[in-house]
mmCIF file of C-alpha atoms in Angstrom:
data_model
loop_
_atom_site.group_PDB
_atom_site.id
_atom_site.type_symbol
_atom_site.label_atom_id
_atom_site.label_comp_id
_atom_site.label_asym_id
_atom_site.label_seq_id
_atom_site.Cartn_x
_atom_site.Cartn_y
_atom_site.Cartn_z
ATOM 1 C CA UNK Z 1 171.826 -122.411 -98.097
ATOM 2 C CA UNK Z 2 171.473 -124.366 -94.588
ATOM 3 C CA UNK Z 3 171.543 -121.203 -92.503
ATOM 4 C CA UNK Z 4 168.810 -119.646 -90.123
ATOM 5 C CA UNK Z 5 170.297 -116.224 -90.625
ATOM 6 C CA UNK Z 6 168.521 -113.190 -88.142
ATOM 7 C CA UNK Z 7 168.218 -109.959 -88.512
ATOM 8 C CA UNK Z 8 168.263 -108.036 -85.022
ATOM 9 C CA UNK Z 9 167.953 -104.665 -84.060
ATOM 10 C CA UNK Z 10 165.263 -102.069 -82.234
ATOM 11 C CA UNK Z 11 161.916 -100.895 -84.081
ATOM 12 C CA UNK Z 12 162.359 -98.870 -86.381
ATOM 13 C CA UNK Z 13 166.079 -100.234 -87.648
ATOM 14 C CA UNK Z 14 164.975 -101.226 -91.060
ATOM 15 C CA UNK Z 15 164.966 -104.589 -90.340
ATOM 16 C CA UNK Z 16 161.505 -104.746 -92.493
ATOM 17 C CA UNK Z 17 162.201 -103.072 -94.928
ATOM 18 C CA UNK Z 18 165.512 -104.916 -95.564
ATOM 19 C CA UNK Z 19 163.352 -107.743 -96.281
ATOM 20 C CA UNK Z 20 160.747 -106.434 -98.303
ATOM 21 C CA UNK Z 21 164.183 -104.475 -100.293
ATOM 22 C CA UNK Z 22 165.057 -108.399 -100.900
ATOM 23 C CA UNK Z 23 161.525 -108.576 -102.305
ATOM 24 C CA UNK Z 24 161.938 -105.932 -104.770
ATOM 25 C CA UNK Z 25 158.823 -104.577 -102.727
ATOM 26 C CA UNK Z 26 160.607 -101.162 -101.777
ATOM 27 C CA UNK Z 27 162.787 -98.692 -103.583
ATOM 28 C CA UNK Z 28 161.439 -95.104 -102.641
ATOM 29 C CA UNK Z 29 163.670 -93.589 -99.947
ATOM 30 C CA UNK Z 30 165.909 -96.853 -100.029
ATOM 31 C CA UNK Z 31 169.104 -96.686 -100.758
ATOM 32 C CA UNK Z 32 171.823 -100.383 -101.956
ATOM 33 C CA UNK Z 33 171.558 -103.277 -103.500
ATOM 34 C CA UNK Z 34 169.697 -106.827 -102.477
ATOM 35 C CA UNK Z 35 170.309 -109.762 -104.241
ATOM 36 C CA UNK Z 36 168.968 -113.268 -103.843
ATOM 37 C CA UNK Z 37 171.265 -115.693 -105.707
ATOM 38 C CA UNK Z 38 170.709 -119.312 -106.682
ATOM 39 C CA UNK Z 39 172.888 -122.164 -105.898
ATOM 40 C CA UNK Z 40 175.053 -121.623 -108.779
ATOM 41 C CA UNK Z 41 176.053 -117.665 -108.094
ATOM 42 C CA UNK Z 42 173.372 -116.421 -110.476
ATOM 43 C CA UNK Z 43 171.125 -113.546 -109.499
ATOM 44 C CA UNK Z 44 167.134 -114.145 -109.728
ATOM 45 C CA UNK Z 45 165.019 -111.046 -109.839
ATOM 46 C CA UNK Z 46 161.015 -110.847 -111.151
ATOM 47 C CA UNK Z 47 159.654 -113.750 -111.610
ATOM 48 C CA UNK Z 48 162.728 -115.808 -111.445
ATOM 49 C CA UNK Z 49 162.758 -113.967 -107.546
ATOM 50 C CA UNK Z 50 159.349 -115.207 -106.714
ATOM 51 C CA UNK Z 51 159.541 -118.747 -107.653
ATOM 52 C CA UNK Z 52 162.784 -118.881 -105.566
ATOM 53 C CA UNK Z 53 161.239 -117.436 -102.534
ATOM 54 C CA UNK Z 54 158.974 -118.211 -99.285
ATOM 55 C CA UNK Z 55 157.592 -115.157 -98.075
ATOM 56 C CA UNK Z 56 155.701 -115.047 -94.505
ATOM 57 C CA UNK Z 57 154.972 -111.385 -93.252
ATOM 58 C CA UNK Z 58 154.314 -110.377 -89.824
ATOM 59 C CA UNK Z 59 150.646 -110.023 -89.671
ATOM 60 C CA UNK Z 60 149.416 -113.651 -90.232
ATOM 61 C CA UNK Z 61 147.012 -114.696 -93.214
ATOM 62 C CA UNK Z 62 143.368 -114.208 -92.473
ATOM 63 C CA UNK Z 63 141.708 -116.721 -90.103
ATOM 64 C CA UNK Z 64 141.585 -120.520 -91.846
ATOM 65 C CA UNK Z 65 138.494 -121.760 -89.952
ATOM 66 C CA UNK Z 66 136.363 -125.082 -90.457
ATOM 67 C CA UNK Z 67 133.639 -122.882 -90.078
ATOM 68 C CA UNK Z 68 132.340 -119.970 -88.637
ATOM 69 C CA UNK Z 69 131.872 -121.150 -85.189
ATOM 70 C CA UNK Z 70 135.464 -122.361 -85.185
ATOM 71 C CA UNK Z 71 138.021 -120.293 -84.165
ATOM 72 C CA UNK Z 72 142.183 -120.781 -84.088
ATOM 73 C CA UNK Z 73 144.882 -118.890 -82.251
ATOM 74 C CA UNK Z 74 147.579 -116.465 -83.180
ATOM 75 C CA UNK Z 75 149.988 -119.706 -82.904
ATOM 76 C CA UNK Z 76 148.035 -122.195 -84.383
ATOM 77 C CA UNK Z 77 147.417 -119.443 -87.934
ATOM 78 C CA UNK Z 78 151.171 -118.530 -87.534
ATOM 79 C CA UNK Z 79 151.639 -122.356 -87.948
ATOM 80 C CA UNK Z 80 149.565 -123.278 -91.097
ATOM 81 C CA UNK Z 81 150.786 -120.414 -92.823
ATOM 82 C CA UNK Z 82 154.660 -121.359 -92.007
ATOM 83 C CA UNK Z 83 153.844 -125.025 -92.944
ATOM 84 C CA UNK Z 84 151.589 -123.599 -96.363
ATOM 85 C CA UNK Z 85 155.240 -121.896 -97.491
ATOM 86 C CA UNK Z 86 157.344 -125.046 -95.988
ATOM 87 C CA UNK Z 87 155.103 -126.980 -98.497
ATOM 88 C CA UNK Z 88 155.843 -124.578 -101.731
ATOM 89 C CA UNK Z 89 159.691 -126.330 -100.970
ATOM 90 C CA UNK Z 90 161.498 -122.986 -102.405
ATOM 91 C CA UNK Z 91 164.843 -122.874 -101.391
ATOM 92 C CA UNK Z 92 164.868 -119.276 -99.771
ATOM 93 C CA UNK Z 93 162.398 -118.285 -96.490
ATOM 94 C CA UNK Z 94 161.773 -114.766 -95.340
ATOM 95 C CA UNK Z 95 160.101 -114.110 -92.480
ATOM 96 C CA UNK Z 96 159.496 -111.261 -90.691
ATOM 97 C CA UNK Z 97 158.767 -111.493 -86.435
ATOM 98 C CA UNK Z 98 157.927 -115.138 -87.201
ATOM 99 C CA UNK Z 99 157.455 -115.846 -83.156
ATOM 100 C CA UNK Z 100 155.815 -112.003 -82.174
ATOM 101 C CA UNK Z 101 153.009 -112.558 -80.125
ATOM 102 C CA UNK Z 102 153.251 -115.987 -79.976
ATOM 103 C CA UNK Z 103 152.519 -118.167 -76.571
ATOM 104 C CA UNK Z 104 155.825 -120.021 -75.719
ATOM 105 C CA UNK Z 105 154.968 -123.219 -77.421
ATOM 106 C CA UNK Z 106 153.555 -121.834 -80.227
ATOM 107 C CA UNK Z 107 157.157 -119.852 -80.458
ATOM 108 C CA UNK Z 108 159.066 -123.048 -79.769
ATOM 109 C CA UNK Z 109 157.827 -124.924 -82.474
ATOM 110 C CA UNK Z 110 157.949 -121.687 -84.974
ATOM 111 C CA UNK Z 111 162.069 -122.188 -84.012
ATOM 112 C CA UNK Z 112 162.017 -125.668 -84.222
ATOM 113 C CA UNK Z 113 160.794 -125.686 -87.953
ATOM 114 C CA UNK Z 114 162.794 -122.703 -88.833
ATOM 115 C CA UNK Z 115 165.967 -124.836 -87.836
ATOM 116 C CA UNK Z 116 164.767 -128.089 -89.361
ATOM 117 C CA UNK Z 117 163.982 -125.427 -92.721
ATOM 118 C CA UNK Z 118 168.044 -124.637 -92.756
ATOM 119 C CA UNK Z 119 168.768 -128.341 -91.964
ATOM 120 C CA UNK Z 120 167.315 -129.331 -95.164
ATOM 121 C CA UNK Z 121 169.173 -126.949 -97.136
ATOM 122 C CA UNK Z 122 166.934 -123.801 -97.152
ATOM 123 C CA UNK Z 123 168.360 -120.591 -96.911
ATOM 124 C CA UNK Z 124 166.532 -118.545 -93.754
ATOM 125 C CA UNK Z 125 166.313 -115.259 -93.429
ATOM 126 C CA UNK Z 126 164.029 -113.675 -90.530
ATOM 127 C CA UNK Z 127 163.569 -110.431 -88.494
ATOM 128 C CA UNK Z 128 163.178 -111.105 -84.481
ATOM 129 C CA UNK Z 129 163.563 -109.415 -80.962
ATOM 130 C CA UNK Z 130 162.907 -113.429 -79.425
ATOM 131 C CA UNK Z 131 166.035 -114.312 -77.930
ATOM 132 C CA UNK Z 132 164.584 -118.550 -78.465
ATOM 133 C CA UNK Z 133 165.202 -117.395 -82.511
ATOM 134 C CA UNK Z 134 168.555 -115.169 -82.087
ATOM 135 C CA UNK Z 135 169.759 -118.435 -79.871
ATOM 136 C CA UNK Z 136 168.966 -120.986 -82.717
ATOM 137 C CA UNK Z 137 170.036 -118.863 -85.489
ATOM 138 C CA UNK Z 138 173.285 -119.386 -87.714
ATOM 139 C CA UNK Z 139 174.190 -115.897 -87.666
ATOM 140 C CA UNK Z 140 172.672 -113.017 -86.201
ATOM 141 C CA UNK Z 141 173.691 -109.622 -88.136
ATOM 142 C CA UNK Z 142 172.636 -106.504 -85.743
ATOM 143 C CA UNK Z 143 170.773 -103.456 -87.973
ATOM 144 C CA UNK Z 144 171.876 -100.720 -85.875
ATOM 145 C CA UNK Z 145 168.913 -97.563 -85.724
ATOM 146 C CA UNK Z 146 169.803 -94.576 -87.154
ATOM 147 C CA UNK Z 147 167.761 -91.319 -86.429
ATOM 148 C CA UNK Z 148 167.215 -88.784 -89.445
#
């Protein structure tokens, strides 16, 4: 709890699929253990999981538009989605290339709540190649790529 923690590496490292592991979204071909604890050292898994957990995948929600003449950026969707799962106020955030193809502001601010996130006692965990996240983050663990 209260860490921006990012997991860094090249395409292709398993960063992903570390998270969706976390999820309990992948087992074929995956091989260990992920476990999200609560506050108090237990393990949550199912449902117990999901209620426990923020999830905001790379490819942003479908367009939110006032209507169909109205159209948002990239940013500006990766933005109401982040602050739709800041809203649920679970305790654990996974996010995976929060700031990819972002403009620089839109990025900056993505950081900027992801810090303010740990600050208030959430538990961060995102996938990123932006050096503005890997310089704000708590800990950066490297996923090294191994070829099979």
């Amino acid at each position: 709890a209260g860490t921006l923690t990012v997991l860094a590496g090249p395409n292709g490292s398993g960063k992903s699929t570390a998270l969706l592991a976390a999820l309990g979204l992948v087992r074929d071909g995956v091989s260990g253990t992920a476990e999200v604890h609560d506050r108090d050292g237990r393990a949550a898994s199912g449902d117990a999981l999901y209620s426990q957990v923020a999830w905001l995948p790379q490819a942003p929600a479908p367009e939110r538009t006032v209507n169909s003449a109205s159209r948002v950026s990239t940013g500006q969707r990766r933005l109401a989605d982040l602050d739709a799962e800041l809203d649920r106020r679970r305790p654990v955030l996974l996010l995976d290339e929060p700031t990819a193809h972002l403009d620089d502001h839109h990025a900056r601010e993505i950081v900027r709540r992801l810090r303010e996130a740990a600050a208030d006692g959430r538990t961060v965990l995102a996938t990123s190649h932006d050096d503005r996240l890997l310089a704000a983050a708590s800990d950066v663990i490297e996923v090294p790529y191994e070829h099979r």
